PDB file of C-alpha atoms in Angstrom:
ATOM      1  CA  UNK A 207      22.309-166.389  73.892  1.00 75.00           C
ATOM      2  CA  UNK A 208      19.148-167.649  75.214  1.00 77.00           C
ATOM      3  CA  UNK A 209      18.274-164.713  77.422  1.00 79.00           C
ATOM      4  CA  UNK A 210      15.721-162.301  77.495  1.00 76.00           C
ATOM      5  CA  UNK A 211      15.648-158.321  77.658  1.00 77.00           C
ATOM      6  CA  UNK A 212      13.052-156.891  79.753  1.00 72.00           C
ATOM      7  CA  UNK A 213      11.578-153.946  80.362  1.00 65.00           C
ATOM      8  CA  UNK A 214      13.238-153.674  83.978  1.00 67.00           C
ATOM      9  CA  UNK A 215      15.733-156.293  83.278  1.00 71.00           C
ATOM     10  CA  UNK A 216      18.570-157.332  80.580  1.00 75.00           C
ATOM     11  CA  UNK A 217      19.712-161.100  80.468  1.00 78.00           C
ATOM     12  CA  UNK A 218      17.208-162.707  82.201  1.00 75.00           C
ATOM     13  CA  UNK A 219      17.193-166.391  82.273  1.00 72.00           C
ATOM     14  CA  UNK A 220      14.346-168.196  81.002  1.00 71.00           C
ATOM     15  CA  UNK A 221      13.401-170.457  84.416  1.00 68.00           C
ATOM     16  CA  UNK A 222      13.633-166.913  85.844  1.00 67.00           C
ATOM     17  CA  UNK A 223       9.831-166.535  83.608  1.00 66.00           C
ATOM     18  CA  UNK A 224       6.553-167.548  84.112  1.00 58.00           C
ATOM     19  CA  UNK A 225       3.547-166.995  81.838  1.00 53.00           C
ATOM     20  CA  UNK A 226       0.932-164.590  82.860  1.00 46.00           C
ATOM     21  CA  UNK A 227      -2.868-165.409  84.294  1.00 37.00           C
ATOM     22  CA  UNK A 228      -3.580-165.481  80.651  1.00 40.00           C
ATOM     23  CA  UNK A 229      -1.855-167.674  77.671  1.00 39.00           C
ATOM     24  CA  UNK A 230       0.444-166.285  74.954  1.00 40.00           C
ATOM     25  CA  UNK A 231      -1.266-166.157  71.816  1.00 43.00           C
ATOM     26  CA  UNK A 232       0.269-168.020  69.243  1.00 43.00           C
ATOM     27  CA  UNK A 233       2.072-164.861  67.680  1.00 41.00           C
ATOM     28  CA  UNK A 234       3.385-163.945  71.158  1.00 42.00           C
ATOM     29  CA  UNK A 235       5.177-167.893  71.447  1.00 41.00           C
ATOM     30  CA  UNK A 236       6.814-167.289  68.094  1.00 41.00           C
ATOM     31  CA  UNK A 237       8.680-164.588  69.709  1.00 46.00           C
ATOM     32  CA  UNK A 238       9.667-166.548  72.733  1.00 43.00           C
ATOM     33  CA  UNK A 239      12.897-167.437  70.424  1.00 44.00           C
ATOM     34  CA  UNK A 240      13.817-164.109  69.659  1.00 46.00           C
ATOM     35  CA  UNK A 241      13.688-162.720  73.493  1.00 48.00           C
ATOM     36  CA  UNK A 242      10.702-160.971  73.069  1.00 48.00           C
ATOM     37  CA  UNK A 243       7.448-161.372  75.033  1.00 51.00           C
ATOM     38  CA  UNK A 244       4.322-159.898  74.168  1.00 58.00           C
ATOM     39  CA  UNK A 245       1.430-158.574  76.711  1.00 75.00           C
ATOM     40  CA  UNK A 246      -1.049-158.495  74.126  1.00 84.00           C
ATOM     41  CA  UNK A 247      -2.705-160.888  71.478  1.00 86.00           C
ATOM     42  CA  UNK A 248      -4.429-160.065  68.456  1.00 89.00           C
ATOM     43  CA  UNK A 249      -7.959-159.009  68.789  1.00 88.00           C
ATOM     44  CA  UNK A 250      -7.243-157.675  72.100  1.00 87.00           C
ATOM     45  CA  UNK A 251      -9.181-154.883  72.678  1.00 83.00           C
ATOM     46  CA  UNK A 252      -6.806-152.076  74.578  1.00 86.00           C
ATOM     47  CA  UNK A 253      -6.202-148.222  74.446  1.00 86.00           C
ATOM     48  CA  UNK A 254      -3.349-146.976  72.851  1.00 88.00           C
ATOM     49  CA  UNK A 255      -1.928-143.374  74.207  1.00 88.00           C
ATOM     50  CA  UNK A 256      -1.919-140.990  70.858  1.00 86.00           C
ATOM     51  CA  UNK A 257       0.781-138.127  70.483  1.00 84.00           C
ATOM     52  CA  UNK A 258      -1.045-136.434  68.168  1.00 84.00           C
ATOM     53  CA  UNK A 259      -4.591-136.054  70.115  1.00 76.00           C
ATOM     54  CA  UNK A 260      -2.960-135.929  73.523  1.00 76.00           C
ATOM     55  CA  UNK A 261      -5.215-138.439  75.157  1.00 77.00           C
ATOM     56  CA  UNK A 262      -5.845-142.380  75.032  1.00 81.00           C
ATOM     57  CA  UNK A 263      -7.921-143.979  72.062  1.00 83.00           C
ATOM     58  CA  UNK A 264      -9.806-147.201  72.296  1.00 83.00           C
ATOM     59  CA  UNK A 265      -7.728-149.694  69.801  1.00 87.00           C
ATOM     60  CA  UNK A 266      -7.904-153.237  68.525  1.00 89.00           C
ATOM     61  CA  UNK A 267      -4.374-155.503  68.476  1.00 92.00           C
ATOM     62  CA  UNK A 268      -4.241-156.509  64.863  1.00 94.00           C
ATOM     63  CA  UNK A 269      -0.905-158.547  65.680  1.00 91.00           C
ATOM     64  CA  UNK A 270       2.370-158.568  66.687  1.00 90.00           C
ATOM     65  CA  UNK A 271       5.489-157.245  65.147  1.00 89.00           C
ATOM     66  CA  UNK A 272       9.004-159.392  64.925  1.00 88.00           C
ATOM     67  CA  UNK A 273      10.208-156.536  67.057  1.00 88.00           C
ATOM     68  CA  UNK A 274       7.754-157.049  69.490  1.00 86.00           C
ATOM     69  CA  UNK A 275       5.892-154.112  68.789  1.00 91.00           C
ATOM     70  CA  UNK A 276       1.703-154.243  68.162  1.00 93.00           C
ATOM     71  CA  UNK A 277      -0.077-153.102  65.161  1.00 94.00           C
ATOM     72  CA  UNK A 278      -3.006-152.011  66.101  1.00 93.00           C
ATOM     73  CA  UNK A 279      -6.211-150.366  63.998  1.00 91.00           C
ATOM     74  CA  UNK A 280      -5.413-147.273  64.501  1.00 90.00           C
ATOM     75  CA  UNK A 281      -1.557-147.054  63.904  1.00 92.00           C
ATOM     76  CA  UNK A 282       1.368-149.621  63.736  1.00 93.00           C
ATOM     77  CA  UNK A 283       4.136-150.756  64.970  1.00 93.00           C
ATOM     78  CA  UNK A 284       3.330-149.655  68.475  1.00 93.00           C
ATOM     79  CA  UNK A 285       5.423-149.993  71.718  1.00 92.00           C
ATOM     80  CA  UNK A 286       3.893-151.786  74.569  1.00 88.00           C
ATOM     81  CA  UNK A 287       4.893-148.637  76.324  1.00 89.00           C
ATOM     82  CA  UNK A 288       1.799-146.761  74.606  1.00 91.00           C
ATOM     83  CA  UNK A 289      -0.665-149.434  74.996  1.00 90.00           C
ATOM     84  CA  UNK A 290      -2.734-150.285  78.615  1.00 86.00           C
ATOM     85  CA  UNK A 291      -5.405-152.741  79.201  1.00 84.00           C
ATOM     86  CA  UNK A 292      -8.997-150.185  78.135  1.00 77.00           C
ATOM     87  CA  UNK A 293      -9.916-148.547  81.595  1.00 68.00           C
ATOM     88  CA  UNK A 294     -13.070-149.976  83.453  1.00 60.00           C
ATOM     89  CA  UNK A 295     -14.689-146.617  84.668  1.00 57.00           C
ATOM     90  CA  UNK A 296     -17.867-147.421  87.067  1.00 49.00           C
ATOM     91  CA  UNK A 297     -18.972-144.599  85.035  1.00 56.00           C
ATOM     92  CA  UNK A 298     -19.919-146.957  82.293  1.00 79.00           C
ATOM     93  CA  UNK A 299     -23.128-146.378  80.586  1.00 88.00           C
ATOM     94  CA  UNK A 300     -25.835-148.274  79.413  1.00 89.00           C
ATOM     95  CA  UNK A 301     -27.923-148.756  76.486  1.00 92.00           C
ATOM     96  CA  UNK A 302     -31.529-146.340  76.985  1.00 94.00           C
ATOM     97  CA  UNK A 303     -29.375-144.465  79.653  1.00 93.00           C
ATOM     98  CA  UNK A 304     -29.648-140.849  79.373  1.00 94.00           C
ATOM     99  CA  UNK A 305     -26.383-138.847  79.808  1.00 92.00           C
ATOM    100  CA  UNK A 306     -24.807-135.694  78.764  1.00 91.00           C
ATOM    101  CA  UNK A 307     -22.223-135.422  76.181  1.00 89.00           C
ATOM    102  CA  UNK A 308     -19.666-132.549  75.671  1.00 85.00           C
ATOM    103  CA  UNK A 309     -20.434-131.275  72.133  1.00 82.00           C
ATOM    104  CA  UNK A 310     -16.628-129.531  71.553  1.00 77.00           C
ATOM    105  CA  UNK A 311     -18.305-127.571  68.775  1.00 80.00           C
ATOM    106  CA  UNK A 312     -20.532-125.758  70.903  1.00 79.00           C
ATOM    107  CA  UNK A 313     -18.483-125.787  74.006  1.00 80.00           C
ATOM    108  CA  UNK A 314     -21.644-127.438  76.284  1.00 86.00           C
ATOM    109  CA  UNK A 315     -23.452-130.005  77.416  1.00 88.00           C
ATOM    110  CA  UNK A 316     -25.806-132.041  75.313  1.00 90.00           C
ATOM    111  CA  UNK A 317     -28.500-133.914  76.843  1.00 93.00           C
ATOM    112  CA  UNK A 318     -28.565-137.403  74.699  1.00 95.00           C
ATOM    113  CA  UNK A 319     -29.558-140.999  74.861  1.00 95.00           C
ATOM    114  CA  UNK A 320     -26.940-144.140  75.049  1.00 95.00           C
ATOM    115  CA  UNK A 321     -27.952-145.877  71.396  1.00 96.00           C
ATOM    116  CA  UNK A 322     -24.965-148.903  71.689  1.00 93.00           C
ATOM    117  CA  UNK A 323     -21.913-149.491  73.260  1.00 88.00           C
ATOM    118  CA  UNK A 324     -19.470-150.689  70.883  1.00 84.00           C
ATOM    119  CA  UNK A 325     -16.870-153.280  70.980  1.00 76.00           C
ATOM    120  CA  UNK A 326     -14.421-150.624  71.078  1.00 73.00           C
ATOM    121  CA  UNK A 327     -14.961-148.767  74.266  1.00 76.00           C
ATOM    122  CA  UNK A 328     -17.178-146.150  72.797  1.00 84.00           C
ATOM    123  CA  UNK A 329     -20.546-145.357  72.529  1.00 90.00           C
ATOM    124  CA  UNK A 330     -22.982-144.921  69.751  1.00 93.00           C
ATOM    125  CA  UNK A 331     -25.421-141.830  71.407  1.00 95.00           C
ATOM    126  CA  UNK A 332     -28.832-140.247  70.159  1.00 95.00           C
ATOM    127  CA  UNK A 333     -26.721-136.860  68.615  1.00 93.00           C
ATOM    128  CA  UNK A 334     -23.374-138.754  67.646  1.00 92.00           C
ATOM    129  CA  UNK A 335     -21.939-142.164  67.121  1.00 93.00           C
ATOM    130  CA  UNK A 336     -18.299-143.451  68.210  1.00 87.00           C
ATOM    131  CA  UNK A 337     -18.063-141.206  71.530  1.00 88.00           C
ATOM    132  CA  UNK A 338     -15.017-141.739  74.161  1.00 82.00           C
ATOM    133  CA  UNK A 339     -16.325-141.624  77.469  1.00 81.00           C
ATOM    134  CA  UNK A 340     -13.982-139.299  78.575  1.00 77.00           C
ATOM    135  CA  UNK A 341     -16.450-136.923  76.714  1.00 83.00           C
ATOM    136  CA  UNK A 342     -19.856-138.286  78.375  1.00 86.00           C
ATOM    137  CA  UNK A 343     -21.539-138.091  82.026  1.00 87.00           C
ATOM    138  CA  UNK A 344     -24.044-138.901  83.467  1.00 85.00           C
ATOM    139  CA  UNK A 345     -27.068-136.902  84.578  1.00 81.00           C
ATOM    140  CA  UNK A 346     -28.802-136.526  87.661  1.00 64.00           C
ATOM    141  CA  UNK A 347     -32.147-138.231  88.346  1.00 47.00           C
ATOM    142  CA  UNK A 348     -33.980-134.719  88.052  1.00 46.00           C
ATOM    143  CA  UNK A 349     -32.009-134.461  84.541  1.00 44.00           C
ATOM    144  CA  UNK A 350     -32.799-137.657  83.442  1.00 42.00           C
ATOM    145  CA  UNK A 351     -36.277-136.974  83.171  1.00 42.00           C
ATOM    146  CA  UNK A 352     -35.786-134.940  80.637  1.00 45.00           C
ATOM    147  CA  UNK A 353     -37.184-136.015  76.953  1.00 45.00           C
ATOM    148  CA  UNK A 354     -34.634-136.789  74.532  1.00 48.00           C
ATOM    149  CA  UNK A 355     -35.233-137.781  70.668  1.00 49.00           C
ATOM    150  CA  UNK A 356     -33.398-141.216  69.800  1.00 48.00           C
TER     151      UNK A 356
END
């Protein structure tokens, strides 16, 4: 009928849209016809909200479904509703920082060294690659003195 179902909102009409700040991708204007717009475009990096480990995971968009839904690199056929923008902490670290990472085997603090921060999100460190860094922080100056291999 030429309408479009939003999230807040059935029927809307389309001069009652605008575009975003950024463009559709081009799998996101193929939907346009079917009623569906999509917030995300493939190689988007985002975080996607996983049942299963309780807690939100650094993801890739790999595209978009006819649905409307995103597969992403970690699952498929995802709604938007489990997928945000990835969080900007100021908490970020850098490579050569040293920081502390919460080794859940062990059940303590490790003192480690920031190898490479990943297009992903996470963080390649001295004692383990891939780390979230929900499970890093950082150390105080008199703890960064410390020596650490890597």
């Amino acid at each position: 009928n030429g309408t479009y179902d939003l999230d807040c909102k059935q029927n809307v009409q389309p001069e009652k849209l605008r575009k975003g700040p950024s463009q559709l991708s081009s799998a996101a204007t193929s939907l346009v016809g079917t009623g569906v717009l999509a917030a995300y475009k493939e190689g988007d990096r985002v975080e996607y909200f996983s049942g299963s480990q309780c807690r939100w995971i650094p993801a890739r968009v790999l595209g978009v479904t006819p649905s409307g839904n995103f597969n992403l690199d970690c699952k498929s056929d995802v709604p938007s509703s489990k997928i945000r923008p990835p969080s900007k902490n100021p908490g970020d670290y850098e490579v050569g920082e040293v920081v502390e990472y919460f080794g859940a085997s062990k059940g303590l603090w490790i003192s480690t060294k920031v190898l490479k921060v990943n297009e992903d999100g996470t963080y390649d460190l001295a004692c383990k690659p891939r780390v979230l860094s929900g499970n890093m922080r950082k150390t105080s100056q008199k703890e960064a003195a410390v020596d650490v291999n890597g």
